[in-house]
């Protein structure tokens, strides 16, 4: 396999259309290779280096990518359903339109990842949920307003600027202050929760937008937990 990979690196087109299913590529460095359209489902890719790789449309269903470096990779339209992405570096990766159904993203770095159009049903998205909860913990009084905005389709994460857009923009609007005046909360389009909110377009509600539905679910969970924790004793 090492010889084949070396040949592939010498010939940019060598892996296009390659069938790499159930191939063991642990520790391989494929960063920058144009892996367009290969089939790699159930491949063993633990700790593989795929930085900036072109994996657009690749079938990685069920692949073990735990600890893999996919930073900056193009995974537009890739099939990552049931994939093990635990501890993977997905920072700045393009996951637009990717199928992440039932994927395990625990401990994954999704900072700066683009998730527009991604399918997330059943995916383990604890890193994003926990980051959202960290934001909510810094702006507890604005949480009911955020919930109302999500239900009404008033959240617009499709663009990010110093105005009432995205997660922090919605919080700033509820507090009636500029987005730059939220105290410890600083505008950061790269943080996981904000990247997740980019999947919510204006008019997107929990009924028609999966990102809005998950954001509402997580925000409601946080609020319920806080109310239960600080409710007056009977």
Short mmCIF file of C-alpha atoms in Angstrom, two decimals:
data_model
loop_
_atom_site.label_atom_id
_atom_site.label_comp_id
_atom_site.label_asym_id
_atom_site.label_seq_id
_atom_site.Cartn_x
_atom_site.Cartn_y
_atom_site.Cartn_z
CA UNK A 1 0.00 0.00 0.00
CA UNK A 2 2.86 2.39 0.75
CA UNK A 3 4.15 2.01 -2.84
CA UNK A 4 0.69 2.69 -4.19
CA UNK A 5 0.38 5.84 -2.09
CA UNK A 6 3.82 7.01 -3.19
CA UNK A 7 2.80 6.52 -6.81
CA UNK A 8 -0.43 8.36 -6.18
CA UNK A 9 1.43 11.35 -4.79
CA UNK A 10 3.61 11.37 -7.90
CA UNK A 11 0.52 11.22 -10.10
CA UNK A 12 -2.19 13.59 -8.91
CA UNK A 13 -4.93 11.66 -10.70
CA UNK A 14 -3.89 8.21 -9.46
CA UNK A 15 -6.49 8.03 -6.69
CA UNK A 16 -9.38 9.48 -8.62
CA UNK A 17 -12.09 6.88 -8.76
CA UNK A 18 -9.98 4.48 -6.68
CA UNK A 19 -11.80 1.83 -4.67
CA UNK A 20 -10.21 1.97 -1.22
CA UNK A 21 -12.95 0.30 0.76
CA UNK A 22 -11.75 -1.48 3.91
CA UNK A 23 -8.20 -0.25 3.20
CA UNK A 24 -5.96 0.32 6.22
CA UNK A 25 -4.33 3.75 5.87
CA UNK A 26 -3.44 4.37 9.49
CA UNK A 27 -0.71 6.99 9.80
CA UNK A 28 -0.63 7.67 6.04
CA UNK A 29 -0.02 11.24 4.87
CA UNK A 30 -2.40 12.09 2.03
CA UNK A 31 -2.55 15.82 2.65
CA UNK A 32 -3.18 17.81 -0.48
CA UNK A 33 -3.96 14.79 -2.67
CA UNK A 34 -6.93 15.34 -5.01
CA UNK A 35 -8.93 12.31 -3.88
CA UNK A 36 -11.90 13.02 -6.07
CA UNK A 37 -14.66 10.40 -6.10
CA UNK A 38 -12.93 7.42 -4.46
CA UNK A 39 -14.91 4.89 -2.46
CA UNK A 40 -13.48 4.48 1.03
CA UNK A 41 -16.37 3.20 3.09
CA UNK A 42 -15.43 1.26 6.21
CA UNK A 43 -11.78 2.19 5.60
CA UNK A 44 -9.42 2.26 8.59
CA UNK A 45 -8.10 5.82 8.58
CA UNK A 46 -7.12 6.29 12.22
CA UNK A 47 -4.79 9.31 12.63
CA UNK A 48 -4.45 9.69 8.86
CA UNK A 49 -3.19 13.08 7.64
CA UNK A 50 -5.65 14.49 5.11
CA UNK A 51 -5.00 18.18 5.57
CA UNK A 52 -6.38 20.24 2.68
CA UNK A 53 -7.30 17.03 0.81
CA UNK A 54 -10.01 17.17 -1.82
CA UNK A 55 -12.56 14.64 -0.59
CA UNK A 56 -15.55 16.14 -2.34
CA UNK A 57 -18.24 13.52 -2.83
CA UNK A 58 -16.13 10.74 -1.31
CA UNK A 59 -17.94 7.77 0.24
CA UNK A 60 -16.48 7.47 3.75
CA UNK A 61 -19.52 5.82 5.26
CA UNK A 62 -18.57 3.84 8.36
CA UNK A 63 -14.89 4.76 8.03
CA UNK A 64 -12.74 5.02 11.15
CA UNK A 65 -11.31 8.55 11.04
CA UNK A 66 -10.71 8.86 14.76
CA UNK A 67 -7.83 11.24 15.41
CA UNK A 68 -7.50 12.01 11.70
CA UNK A 69 -6.29 15.43 10.56
CA UNK A 70 -8.90 16.72 8.10
CA UNK A 71 -8.21 20.39 8.73
CA UNK A 72 -8.98 22.47 5.66
CA UNK A 73 -10.17 19.39 3.74
CA UNK A 74 -12.89 19.74 1.13
CA UNK A 75 -15.62 17.28 2.17
CA UNK A 76 -18.39 18.95 0.21
CA UNK A 77 -21.08 16.33 -0.41
CA UNK A 78 -19.01 13.56 1.20
CA UNK A 79 -20.77 10.59 2.77
CA UNK A 80 -19.62 10.40 6.39
CA UNK A 81 -22.65 8.57 7.71
CA UNK A 82 -21.80 6.26 10.62
CA UNK A 83 -18.16 7.42 10.44
CA UNK A 84 -16.03 7.52 13.56
CA UNK A 85 -14.70 11.08 13.73
CA UNK A 86 -13.94 11.04 17.43
CA UNK A 87 -11.01 13.35 18.15
CA UNK A 88 -10.63 14.25 14.47
CA UNK A 89 -9.41 17.69 13.44
CA UNK A 90 -12.11 19.15 11.18
CA UNK A 91 -11.11 22.76 11.70
CA UNK A 92 -11.78 24.90 8.62
CA UNK A 93 -13.03 21.82 6.74
CA UNK A 94 -15.76 22.27 4.15
CA UNK A 95 -18.58 19.95 5.19
CA UNK A 96 -21.22 21.61 3.06
CA UNK A 97 -23.92 19.12 2.00
CA UNK A 98 -22.01 16.29 3.69
CA UNK A 99 -23.93 13.38 5.17
CA UNK A 100 -22.96 13.18 8.84
CA UNK A 101 -25.90 11.01 9.87
CA UNK A 102 -25.03 9.01 12.99
CA UNK A 103 -21.38 10.13 12.80
CA UNK A 104 -19.46 10.25 16.08
CA UNK A 105 -17.97 13.73 16.52
CA UNK A 106 -17.09 13.51 20.20
CA UNK A 107 -13.95 15.51 21.01
CA UNK A 108 -13.68 16.53 17.34
CA UNK A 109 -12.36 20.01 16.52
CA UNK A 110 -14.99 21.64 14.31
CA UNK A 111 -13.75 25.20 14.74
CA UNK A 112 -14.31 27.07 11.49
CA UNK A 113 -15.91 24.08 9.76
CA UNK A 114 -18.60 24.90 7.20
CA UNK A 115 -21.76 22.87 7.86
CA UNK A 116 -24.28 24.46 5.50
CA UNK A 117 -26.59 21.85 4.06
CA UNK A 118 -25.00 19.01 6.04
CA UNK A 119 -27.26 16.16 7.17
CA UNK A 120 -26.91 15.69 10.91
CA UNK A 121 -29.61 13.20 11.90
CA UNK A 122 -28.41 11.01 14.75
CA UNK A 123 -24.90 12.50 14.73
CA UNK A 124 -23.07 12.88 18.03
CA UNK A 125 -22.52 16.64 18.13
CA UNK A 126 -21.50 17.08 21.75
CA UNK A 127 -18.59 19.47 20.98
CA UNK A 128 -20.99 21.90 19.31
CA UNK A 129 -23.69 21.51 21.95
CA UNK A 130 -21.19 22.07 24.77
CA UNK A 131 -19.84 25.20 23.10
CA UNK A 132 -23.39 26.53 22.71
CA UNK A 133 -24.02 25.84 26.38
CA UNK A 134 -20.86 27.75 27.26
CA UNK A 135 -22.22 30.75 25.36
CA UNK A 136 -25.61 30.47 27.03
CA UNK A 137 -23.97 30.32 30.45
CA UNK A 138 -22.43 33.71 29.70
CA UNK A 139 -25.75 35.20 28.60
CA UNK A 140 -28.46 33.49 30.69
CA UNK A 141 -30.91 36.41 30.64
CA UNK A 142 -31.01 36.39 26.84
CA UNK A 143 -31.79 32.67 26.51
CA UNK A 144 -35.61 33.06 26.44
CA UNK A 145 -35.23 35.67 23.69
CA UNK A 146 -32.96 33.32 21.73
CA UNK A 147 -35.56 30.56 22.02
CA UNK A 148 -38.27 32.92 20.79
CA UNK A 149 -36.09 34.02 17.86
CA UNK A 150 -35.40 30.40 16.87
CA UNK A 151 -39.10 29.52 16.98
CA UNK A 152 -40.04 32.60 14.94
CA UNK A 153 -37.34 32.14 12.29
CA UNK A 154 -35.63 35.40 13.17
CA UNK A 155 -32.11 33.94 13.50
CA UNK A 156 -29.86 34.53 10.51
CA UNK A 157 -26.52 32.79 10.65
CA UNK A 158 -25.98 32.70 6.90
CA UNK A 159 -23.74 35.76 7.11
CA UNK A 160 -21.47 36.91 9.91
CA UNK A 161 -20.78 40.53 10.61
CA UNK A 162 -20.74 42.99 13.47
CA UNK A 163 -24.52 43.17 13.55
CA UNK A 164 -27.50 41.10 14.66
CA UNK A 165 -26.56 37.89 12.87
CA UNK A 166 -25.67 34.45 14.10
CA UNK A 167 -25.68 33.35 17.71
CA UNK A 168 -23.94 36.29 19.33
CA UNK A 169 -25.73 38.74 17.08
CA UNK A 170 -29.09 37.40 18.25
CA UNK A 171 -27.96 37.63 21.87
CA UNK A 172 -26.71 41.19 21.33
CA UNK A 173 -30.04 42.17 19.75
CA UNK A 174 -31.89 40.75 22.76
CA UNK A 175 -29.62 42.72 25.10
CA UNK A 176 -29.92 45.79 22.85
CA UNK A 177 -26.21 46.38 22.65
CA UNK A 178 -23.68 46.18 19.79
CA UNK A 179 -22.25 42.71 19.28
CA UNK A 180 -18.87 43.98 20.44
CA UNK A 181 -20.27 44.92 23.87
CA UNK A 182 -21.17 41.50 25.25
CA UNK A 183 -18.52 41.43 27.94
CA UNK A 184 -16.64 38.13 27.97
CA UNK A 185 -18.44 36.98 24.82
CA UNK A 186 -16.40 38.11 21.85
CA UNK A 187 -17.43 37.87 18.18
CA UNK A 188 -15.76 34.80 16.75
CA UNK A 189 -17.03 33.30 13.51
CA UNK A 190 -14.71 30.33 14.06
CA UNK A 191 -16.15 29.01 17.31
CA UNK A 192 -18.11 25.76 16.90
CA UNK A 193 -21.48 27.10 18.05
CA UNK A 194 -21.28 30.09 15.71
CA UNK A 195 -20.26 27.86 12.80
CA UNK A 196 -23.25 25.67 13.57
CA UNK A 197 -25.59 28.68 13.56
CA UNK A 198 -24.39 29.46 10.03
CA UNK A 199 -26.68 26.64 8.96
CA UNK A 200 -29.70 28.67 10.10
CA UNK A 201 -30.98 31.05 7.44
CA UNK A 202 -33.46 33.84 8.01
CA UNK A 203 -36.91 32.28 8.09
CA UNK A 204 -35.51 28.92 9.13
CA UNK A 205 -37.59 27.48 11.96
CA UNK A 206 -37.35 24.23 13.92
CA UNK A 207 -40.01 22.88 11.58
CA UNK A 208 -38.06 23.43 8.36
CA UNK A 209 -34.39 23.75 9.37
CA UNK A 210 -32.47 20.98 11.14
CA UNK A 211 -29.91 23.41 12.55
CA UNK A 212 -32.65 25.54 14.07
CA UNK A 213 -34.33 22.42 15.47
CA UNK A 214 -31.13 21.23 17.16
CA UNK A 215 -30.28 24.71 18.42
CA UNK A 216 -33.74 24.96 19.98
CA UNK A 217 -33.45 21.49 21.50
CA UNK A 218 -30.05 22.22 23.05
CA UNK A 219 -31.05 25.69 24.26
CA UNK A 220 -34.23 24.36 25.82
CA UNK A 221 -32.24 21.58 27.51
CA UNK A 222 -29.83 24.14 28.96
CA UNK A 223 -32.69 26.32 30.21
CA UNK A 224 -34.50 23.35 31.76
CA UNK A 225 -31.33 22.24 33.54
CA UNK A 226 -30.70 25.72 34.93
CA UNK A 227 -34.27 26.12 36.12
CA UNK A 228 -34.17 22.73 37.84
CA UNK A 229 -30.82 23.51 39.46
CA UNK A 230 -31.83 26.92 40.80
CA UNK A 231 -35.50 26.40 41.51
CA UNK A 232 -36.48 27.37 45.07
CA UNK A 233 -36.70 24.46 47.47
CA UNK A 234 -40.24 23.35 48.33
#
